[in-house]
PDB file of C-alpha atoms in Angstrom:
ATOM      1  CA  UNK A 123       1.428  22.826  13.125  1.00 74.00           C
ATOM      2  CA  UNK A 124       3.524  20.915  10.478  1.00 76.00           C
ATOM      3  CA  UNK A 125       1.607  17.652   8.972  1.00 73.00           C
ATOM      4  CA  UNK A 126       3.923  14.907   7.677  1.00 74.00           C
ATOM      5  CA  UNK A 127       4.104  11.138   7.482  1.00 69.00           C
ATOM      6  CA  UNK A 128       5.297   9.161  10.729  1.00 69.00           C
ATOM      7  CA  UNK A 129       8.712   8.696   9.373  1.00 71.00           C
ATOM      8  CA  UNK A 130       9.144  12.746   9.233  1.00 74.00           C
ATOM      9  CA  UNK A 131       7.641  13.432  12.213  1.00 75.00           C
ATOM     10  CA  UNK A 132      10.580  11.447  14.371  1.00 77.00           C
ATOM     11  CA  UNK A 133      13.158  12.966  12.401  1.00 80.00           C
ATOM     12  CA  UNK A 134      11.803  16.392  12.849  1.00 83.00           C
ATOM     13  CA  UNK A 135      11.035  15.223  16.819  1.00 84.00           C
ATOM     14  CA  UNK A 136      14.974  14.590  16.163  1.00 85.00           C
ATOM     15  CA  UNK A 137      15.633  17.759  15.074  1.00 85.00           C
ATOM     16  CA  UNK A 138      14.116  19.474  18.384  1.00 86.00           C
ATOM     17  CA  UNK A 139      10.420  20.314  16.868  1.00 84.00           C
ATOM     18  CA  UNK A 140       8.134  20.090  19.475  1.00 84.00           C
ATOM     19  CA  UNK A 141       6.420  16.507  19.373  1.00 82.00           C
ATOM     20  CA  UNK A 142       2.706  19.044  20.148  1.00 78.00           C
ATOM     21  CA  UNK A 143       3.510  20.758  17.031  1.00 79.00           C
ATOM     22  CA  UNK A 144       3.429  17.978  14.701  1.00 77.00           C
ATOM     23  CA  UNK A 145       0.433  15.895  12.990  1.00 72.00           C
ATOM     24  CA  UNK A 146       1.131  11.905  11.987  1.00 72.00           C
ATOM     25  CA  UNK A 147      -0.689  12.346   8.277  1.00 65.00           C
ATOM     26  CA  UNK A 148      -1.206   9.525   6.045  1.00 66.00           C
ATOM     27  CA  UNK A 149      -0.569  11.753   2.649  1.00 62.00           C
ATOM     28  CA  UNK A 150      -1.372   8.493   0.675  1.00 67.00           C
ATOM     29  CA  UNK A 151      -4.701   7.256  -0.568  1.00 66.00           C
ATOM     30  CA  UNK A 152      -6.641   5.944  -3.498  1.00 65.00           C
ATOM     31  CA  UNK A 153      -8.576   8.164  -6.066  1.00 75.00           C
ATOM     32  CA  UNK A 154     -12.380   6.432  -5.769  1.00 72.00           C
ATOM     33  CA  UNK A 155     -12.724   7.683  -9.830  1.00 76.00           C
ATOM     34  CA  UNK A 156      -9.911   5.359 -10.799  1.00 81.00           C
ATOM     35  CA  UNK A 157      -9.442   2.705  -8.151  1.00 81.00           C
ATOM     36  CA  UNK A 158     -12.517   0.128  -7.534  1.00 82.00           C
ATOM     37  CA  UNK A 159     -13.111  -3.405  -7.935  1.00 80.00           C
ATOM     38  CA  UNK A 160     -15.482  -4.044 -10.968  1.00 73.00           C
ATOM     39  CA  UNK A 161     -18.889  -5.805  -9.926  1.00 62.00           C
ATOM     40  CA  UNK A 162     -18.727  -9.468 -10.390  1.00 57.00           C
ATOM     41  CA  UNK A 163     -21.687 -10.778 -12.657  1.00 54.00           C
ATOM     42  CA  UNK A 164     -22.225 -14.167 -12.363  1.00 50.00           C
ATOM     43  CA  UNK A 165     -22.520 -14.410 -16.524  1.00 60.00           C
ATOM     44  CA  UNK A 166     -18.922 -12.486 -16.858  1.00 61.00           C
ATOM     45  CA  UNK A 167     -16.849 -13.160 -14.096  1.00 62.00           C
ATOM     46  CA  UNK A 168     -14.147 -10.842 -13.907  1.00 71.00           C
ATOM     47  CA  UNK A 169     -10.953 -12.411 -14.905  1.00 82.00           C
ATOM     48  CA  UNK A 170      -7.781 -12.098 -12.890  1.00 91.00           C
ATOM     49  CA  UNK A 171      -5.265 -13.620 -15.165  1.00 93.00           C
ATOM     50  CA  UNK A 172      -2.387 -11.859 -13.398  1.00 97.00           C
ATOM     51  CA  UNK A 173      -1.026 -13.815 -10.608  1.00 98.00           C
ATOM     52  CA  UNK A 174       1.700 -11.457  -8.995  1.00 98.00           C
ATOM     53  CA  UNK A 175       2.023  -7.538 -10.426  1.00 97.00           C
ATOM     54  CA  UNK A 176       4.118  -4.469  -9.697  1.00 97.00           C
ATOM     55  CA  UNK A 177       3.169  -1.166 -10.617  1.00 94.00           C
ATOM     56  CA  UNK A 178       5.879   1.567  -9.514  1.00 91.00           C
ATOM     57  CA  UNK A 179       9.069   3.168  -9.717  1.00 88.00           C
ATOM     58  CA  UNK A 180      12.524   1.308 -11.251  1.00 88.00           C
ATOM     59  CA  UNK A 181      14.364   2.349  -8.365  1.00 89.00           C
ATOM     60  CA  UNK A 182      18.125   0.681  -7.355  1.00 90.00           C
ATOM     61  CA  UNK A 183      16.782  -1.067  -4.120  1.00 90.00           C
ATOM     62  CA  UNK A 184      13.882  -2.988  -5.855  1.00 92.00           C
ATOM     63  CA  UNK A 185      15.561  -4.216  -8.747  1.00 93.00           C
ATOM     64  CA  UNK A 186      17.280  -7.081  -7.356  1.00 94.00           C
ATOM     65  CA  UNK A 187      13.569  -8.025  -6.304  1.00 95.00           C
ATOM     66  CA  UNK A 188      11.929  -7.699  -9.343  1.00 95.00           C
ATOM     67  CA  UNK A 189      14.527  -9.329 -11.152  1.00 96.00           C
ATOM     68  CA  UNK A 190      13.894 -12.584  -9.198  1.00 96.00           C
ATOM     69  CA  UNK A 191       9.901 -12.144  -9.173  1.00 97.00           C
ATOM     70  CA  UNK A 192      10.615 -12.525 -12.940  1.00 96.00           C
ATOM     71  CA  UNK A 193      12.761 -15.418 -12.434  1.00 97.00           C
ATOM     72  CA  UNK A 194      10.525 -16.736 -10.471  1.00 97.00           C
ATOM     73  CA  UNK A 195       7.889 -16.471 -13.037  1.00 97.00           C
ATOM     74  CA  UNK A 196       9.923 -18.221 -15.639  1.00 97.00           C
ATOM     75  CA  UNK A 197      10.422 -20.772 -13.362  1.00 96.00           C
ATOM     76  CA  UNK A 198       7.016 -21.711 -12.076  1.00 96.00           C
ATOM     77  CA  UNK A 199       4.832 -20.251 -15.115  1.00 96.00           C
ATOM     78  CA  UNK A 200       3.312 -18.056 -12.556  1.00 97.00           C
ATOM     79  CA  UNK A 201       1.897 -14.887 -14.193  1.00 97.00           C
ATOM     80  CA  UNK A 202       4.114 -12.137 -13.370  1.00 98.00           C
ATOM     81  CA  UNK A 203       3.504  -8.299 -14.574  1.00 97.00           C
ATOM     82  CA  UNK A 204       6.113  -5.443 -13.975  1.00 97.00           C
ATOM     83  CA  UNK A 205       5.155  -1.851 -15.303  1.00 95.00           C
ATOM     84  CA  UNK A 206       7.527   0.723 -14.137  1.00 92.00           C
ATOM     85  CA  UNK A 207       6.341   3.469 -16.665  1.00 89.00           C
ATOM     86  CA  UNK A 208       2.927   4.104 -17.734  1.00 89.00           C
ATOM     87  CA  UNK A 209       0.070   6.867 -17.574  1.00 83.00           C
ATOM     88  CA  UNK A 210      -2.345   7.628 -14.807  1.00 83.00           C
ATOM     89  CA  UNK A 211      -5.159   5.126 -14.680  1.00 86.00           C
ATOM     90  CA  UNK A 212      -2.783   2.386 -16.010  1.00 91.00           C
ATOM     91  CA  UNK A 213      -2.071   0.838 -12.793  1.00 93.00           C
ATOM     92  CA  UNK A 214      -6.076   0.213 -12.074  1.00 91.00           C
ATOM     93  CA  UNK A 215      -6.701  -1.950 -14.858  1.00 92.00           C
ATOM     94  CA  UNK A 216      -4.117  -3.879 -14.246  1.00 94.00           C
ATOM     95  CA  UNK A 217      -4.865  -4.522 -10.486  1.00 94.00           C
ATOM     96  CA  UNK A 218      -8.617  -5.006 -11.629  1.00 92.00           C
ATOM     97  CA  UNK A 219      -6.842  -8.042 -13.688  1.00 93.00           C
ATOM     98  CA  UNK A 220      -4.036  -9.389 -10.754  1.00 95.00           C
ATOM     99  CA  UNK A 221      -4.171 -11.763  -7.576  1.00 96.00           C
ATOM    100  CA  UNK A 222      -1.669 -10.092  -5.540  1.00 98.00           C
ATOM    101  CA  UNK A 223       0.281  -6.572  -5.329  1.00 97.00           C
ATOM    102  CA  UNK A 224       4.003  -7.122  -4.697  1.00 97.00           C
ATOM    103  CA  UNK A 225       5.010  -3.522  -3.220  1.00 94.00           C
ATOM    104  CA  UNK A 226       8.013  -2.790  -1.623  1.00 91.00           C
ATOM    105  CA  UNK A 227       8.146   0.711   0.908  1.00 85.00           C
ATOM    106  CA  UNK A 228      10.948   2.819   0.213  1.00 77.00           C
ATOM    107  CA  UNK A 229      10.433   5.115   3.265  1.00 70.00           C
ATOM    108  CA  UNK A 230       8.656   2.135   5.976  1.00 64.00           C
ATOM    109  CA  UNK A 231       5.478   3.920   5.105  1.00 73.00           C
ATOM    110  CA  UNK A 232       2.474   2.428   3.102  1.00 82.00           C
ATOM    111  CA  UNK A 233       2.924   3.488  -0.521  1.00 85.00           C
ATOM    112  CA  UNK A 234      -0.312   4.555  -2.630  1.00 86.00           C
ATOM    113  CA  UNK A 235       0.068   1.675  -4.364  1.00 90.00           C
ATOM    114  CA  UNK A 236      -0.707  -0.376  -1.499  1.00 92.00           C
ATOM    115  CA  UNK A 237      -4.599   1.875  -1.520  1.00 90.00           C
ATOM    116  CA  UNK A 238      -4.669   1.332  -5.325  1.00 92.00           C
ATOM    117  CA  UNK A 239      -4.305  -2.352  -5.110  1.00 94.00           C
ATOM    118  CA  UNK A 240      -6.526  -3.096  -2.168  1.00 93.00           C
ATOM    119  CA  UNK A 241      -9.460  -0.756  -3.815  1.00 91.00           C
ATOM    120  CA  UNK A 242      -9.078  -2.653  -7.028  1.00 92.00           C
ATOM    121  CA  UNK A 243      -9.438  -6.146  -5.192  1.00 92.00           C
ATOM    122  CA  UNK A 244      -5.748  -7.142  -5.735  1.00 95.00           C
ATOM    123  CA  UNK A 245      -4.097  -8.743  -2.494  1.00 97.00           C
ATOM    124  CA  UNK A 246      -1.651  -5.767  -1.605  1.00 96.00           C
ATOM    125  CA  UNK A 247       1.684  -6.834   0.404  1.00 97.00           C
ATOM    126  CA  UNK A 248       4.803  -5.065   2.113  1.00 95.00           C
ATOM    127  CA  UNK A 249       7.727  -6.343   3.562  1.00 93.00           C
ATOM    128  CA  UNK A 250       8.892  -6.633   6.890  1.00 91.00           C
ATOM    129  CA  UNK A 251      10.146  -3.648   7.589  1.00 87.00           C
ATOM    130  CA  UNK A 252       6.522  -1.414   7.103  1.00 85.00           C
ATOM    131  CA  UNK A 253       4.994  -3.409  10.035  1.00 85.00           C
ATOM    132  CA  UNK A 254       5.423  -0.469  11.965  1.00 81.00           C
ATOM    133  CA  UNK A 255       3.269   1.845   9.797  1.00 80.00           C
ATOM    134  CA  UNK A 256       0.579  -0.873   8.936  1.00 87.00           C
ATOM    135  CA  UNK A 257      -0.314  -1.798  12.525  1.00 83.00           C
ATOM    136  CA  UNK A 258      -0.170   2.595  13.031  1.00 78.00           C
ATOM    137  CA  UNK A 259      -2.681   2.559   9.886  1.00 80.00           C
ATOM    138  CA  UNK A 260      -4.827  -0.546  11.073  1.00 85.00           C
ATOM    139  CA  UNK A 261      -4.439  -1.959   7.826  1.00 90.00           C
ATOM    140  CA  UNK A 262      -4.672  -5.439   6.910  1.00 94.00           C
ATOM    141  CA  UNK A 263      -1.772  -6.349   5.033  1.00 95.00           C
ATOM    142  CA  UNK A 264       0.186  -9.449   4.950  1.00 96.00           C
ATOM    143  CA  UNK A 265       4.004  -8.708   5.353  1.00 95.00           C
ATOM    144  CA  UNK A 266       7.317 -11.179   3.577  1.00 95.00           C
ATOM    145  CA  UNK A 267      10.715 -11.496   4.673  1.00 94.00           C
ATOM    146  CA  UNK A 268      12.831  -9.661   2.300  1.00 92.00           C
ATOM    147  CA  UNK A 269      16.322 -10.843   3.634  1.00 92.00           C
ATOM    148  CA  UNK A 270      15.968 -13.455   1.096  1.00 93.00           C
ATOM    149  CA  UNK A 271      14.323 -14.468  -2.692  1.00 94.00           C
ATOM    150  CA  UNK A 272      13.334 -17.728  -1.421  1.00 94.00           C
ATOM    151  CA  UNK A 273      11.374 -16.599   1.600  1.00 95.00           C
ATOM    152  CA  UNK A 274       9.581 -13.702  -0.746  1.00 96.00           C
ATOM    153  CA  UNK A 275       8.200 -15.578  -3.745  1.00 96.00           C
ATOM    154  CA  UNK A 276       7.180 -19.014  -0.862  1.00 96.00           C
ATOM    155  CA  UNK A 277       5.695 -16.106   0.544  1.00 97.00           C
ATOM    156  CA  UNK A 278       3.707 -15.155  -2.522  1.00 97.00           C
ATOM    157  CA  UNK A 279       3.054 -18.914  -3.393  1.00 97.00           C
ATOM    158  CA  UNK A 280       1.533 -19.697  -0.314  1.00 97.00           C
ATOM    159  CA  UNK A 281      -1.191 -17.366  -1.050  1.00 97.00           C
ATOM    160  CA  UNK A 282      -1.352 -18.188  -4.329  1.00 97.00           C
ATOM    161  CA  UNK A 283      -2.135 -21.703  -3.484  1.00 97.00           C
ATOM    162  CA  UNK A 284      -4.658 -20.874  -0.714  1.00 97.00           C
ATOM    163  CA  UNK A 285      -7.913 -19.590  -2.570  1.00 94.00           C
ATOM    164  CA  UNK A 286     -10.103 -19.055   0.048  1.00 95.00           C
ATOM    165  CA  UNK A 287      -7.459 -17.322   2.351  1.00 96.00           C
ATOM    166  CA  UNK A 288      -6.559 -15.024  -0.204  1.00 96.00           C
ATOM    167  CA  UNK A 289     -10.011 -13.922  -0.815  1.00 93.00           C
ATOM    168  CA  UNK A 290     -10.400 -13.470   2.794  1.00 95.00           C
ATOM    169  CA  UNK A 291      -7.878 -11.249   3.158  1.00 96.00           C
ATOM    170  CA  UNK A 292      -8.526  -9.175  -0.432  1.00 94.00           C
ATOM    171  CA  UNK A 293     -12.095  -8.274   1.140  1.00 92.00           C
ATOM    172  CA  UNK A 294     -10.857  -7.258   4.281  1.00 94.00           C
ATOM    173  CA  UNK A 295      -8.517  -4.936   2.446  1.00 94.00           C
ATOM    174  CA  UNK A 296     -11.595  -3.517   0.652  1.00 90.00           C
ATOM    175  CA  UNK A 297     -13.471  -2.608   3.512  1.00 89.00           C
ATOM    176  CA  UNK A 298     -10.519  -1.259   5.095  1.00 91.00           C
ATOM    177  CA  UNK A 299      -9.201   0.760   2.079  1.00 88.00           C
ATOM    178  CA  UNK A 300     -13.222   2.271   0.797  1.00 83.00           C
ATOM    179  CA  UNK A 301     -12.434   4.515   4.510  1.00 80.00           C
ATOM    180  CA  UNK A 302      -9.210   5.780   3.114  1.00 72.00           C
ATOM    181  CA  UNK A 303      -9.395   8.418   0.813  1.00 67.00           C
ATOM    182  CA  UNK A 304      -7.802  11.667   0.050  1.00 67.00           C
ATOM    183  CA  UNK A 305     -11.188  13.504   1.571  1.00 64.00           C
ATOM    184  CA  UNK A 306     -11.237  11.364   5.072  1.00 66.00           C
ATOM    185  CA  UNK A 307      -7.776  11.707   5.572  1.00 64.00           C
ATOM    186  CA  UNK A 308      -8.016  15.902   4.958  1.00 66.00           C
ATOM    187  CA  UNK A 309     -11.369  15.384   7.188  1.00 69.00           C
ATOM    188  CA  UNK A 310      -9.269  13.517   9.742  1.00 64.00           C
ATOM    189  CA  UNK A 311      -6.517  16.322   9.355  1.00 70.00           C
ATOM    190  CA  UNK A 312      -9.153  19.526   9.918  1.00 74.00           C
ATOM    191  CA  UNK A 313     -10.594  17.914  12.679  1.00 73.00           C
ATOM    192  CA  UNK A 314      -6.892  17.414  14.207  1.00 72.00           C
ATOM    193  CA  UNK A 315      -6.181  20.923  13.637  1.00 74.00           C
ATOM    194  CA  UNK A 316      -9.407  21.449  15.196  1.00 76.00           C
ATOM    195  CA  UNK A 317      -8.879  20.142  18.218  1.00 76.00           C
ATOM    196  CA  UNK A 318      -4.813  21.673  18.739  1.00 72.00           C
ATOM    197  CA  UNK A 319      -6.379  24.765  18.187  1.00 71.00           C
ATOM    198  CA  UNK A 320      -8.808  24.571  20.856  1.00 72.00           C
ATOM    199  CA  UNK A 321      -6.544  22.827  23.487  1.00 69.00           C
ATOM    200  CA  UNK A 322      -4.348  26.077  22.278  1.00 61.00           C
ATOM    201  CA  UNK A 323      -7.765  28.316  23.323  1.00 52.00           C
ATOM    202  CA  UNK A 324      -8.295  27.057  26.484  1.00 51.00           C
ATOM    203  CA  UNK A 325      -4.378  27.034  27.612  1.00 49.00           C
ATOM    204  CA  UNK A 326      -4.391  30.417  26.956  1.00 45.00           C
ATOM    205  CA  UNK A 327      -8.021  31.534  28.727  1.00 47.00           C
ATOM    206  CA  UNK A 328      -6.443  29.455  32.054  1.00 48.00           C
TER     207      UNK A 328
END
């Protein structure tokens, strides 16, 4: 059996692997010990004084986009963070302290900074082009058009200017993303190899 994400497992299907031989594995997660969402006391109200963050690799196909998110920040005095270097840990407190995670898949999968963001109560969104693997994952995530600027940051000021529909969707993230971590997906993965192996069993007893 050969585990990989969705994308690898066509291209190996491609290649002439046997589709029974390969396991759909979401290899991303969250690390509980690092990413949660600080309890809210009425007296000290957590602060999010971020309104739009990135957290990630400086790679050639986002830069165009966070170029404009900063732009765009300029422009509107919207609160916009970009980190594309830091140490481990780094990218919790700053979720803990943001509105919304602007993340952009480089492979159509969900990156784990999509399962950072949601467990730190930060509103995590993709683009377009991961619908594919978010319905596959049953995650709630809200998706932009990325063919153009315009479209992306009305995209992230519509939420921005909708309170209660951004909450909404932030706890729905949470209670999806508190089932996603690296021990349930390796739980999900032993009972898959489980279950080949017995189908195997029984093919060979008939």
């Amino acid at each position: 059996l050969i585990a990989t994400d969705r994308k690898g497992v066509r291209r190996l299907i491609e290649l002439g692997y046997p589709p029974d031989t390969l396991l759909p594995f979401h290899q991303f997660s969250h690390d509980p010990r690092l990413h949660f969402c600080p309890d809210e006391d009425a007296d000290t109200p957590m602060i999010r004084d971020y309104d739009v963050v990135f957290m990630g690799r400086d790679v050639s196909t986002r830069r165009p986009y966070l170029e404009a998110l900063r732009q765009w920040g300029q422009r509107t005095g919207k609160r916009v963070y970009i980190e594309t270097e830091y140490p481990r840990g780094r990218e919790a407190d700053i979720y803990c302290r943001s509105k919304i995670a602007w993340r952009m898949s480089q492979r159509d999968e969900l990156p784990m900074g999509v399962y950072e963001a949601a467990a730190c109560g930060a509103l995590a969104v993709l683009q377009h082009d991961a619908l594919s693997e978010i319905v596959a994952a049953h995650a709630p995530i809200p998706t932009y058009d990325a063919t153009t600027m315009e479209g992306m940051t009305a995209f992230l000021e519509s939420w921005l200017d909708n309170p209660p529909a951004l909450a909404k969707w932030v706890d729905r993230q949470r209670t999806w993303v508190v089932q996603e971590t690296p021990a349930a997906h390796l739980g999900w993965l032993c009972r898959q190899i489980a279950t080949r192996r017995e189908r195997g069993a029984h093919a060979l007893a008939d």
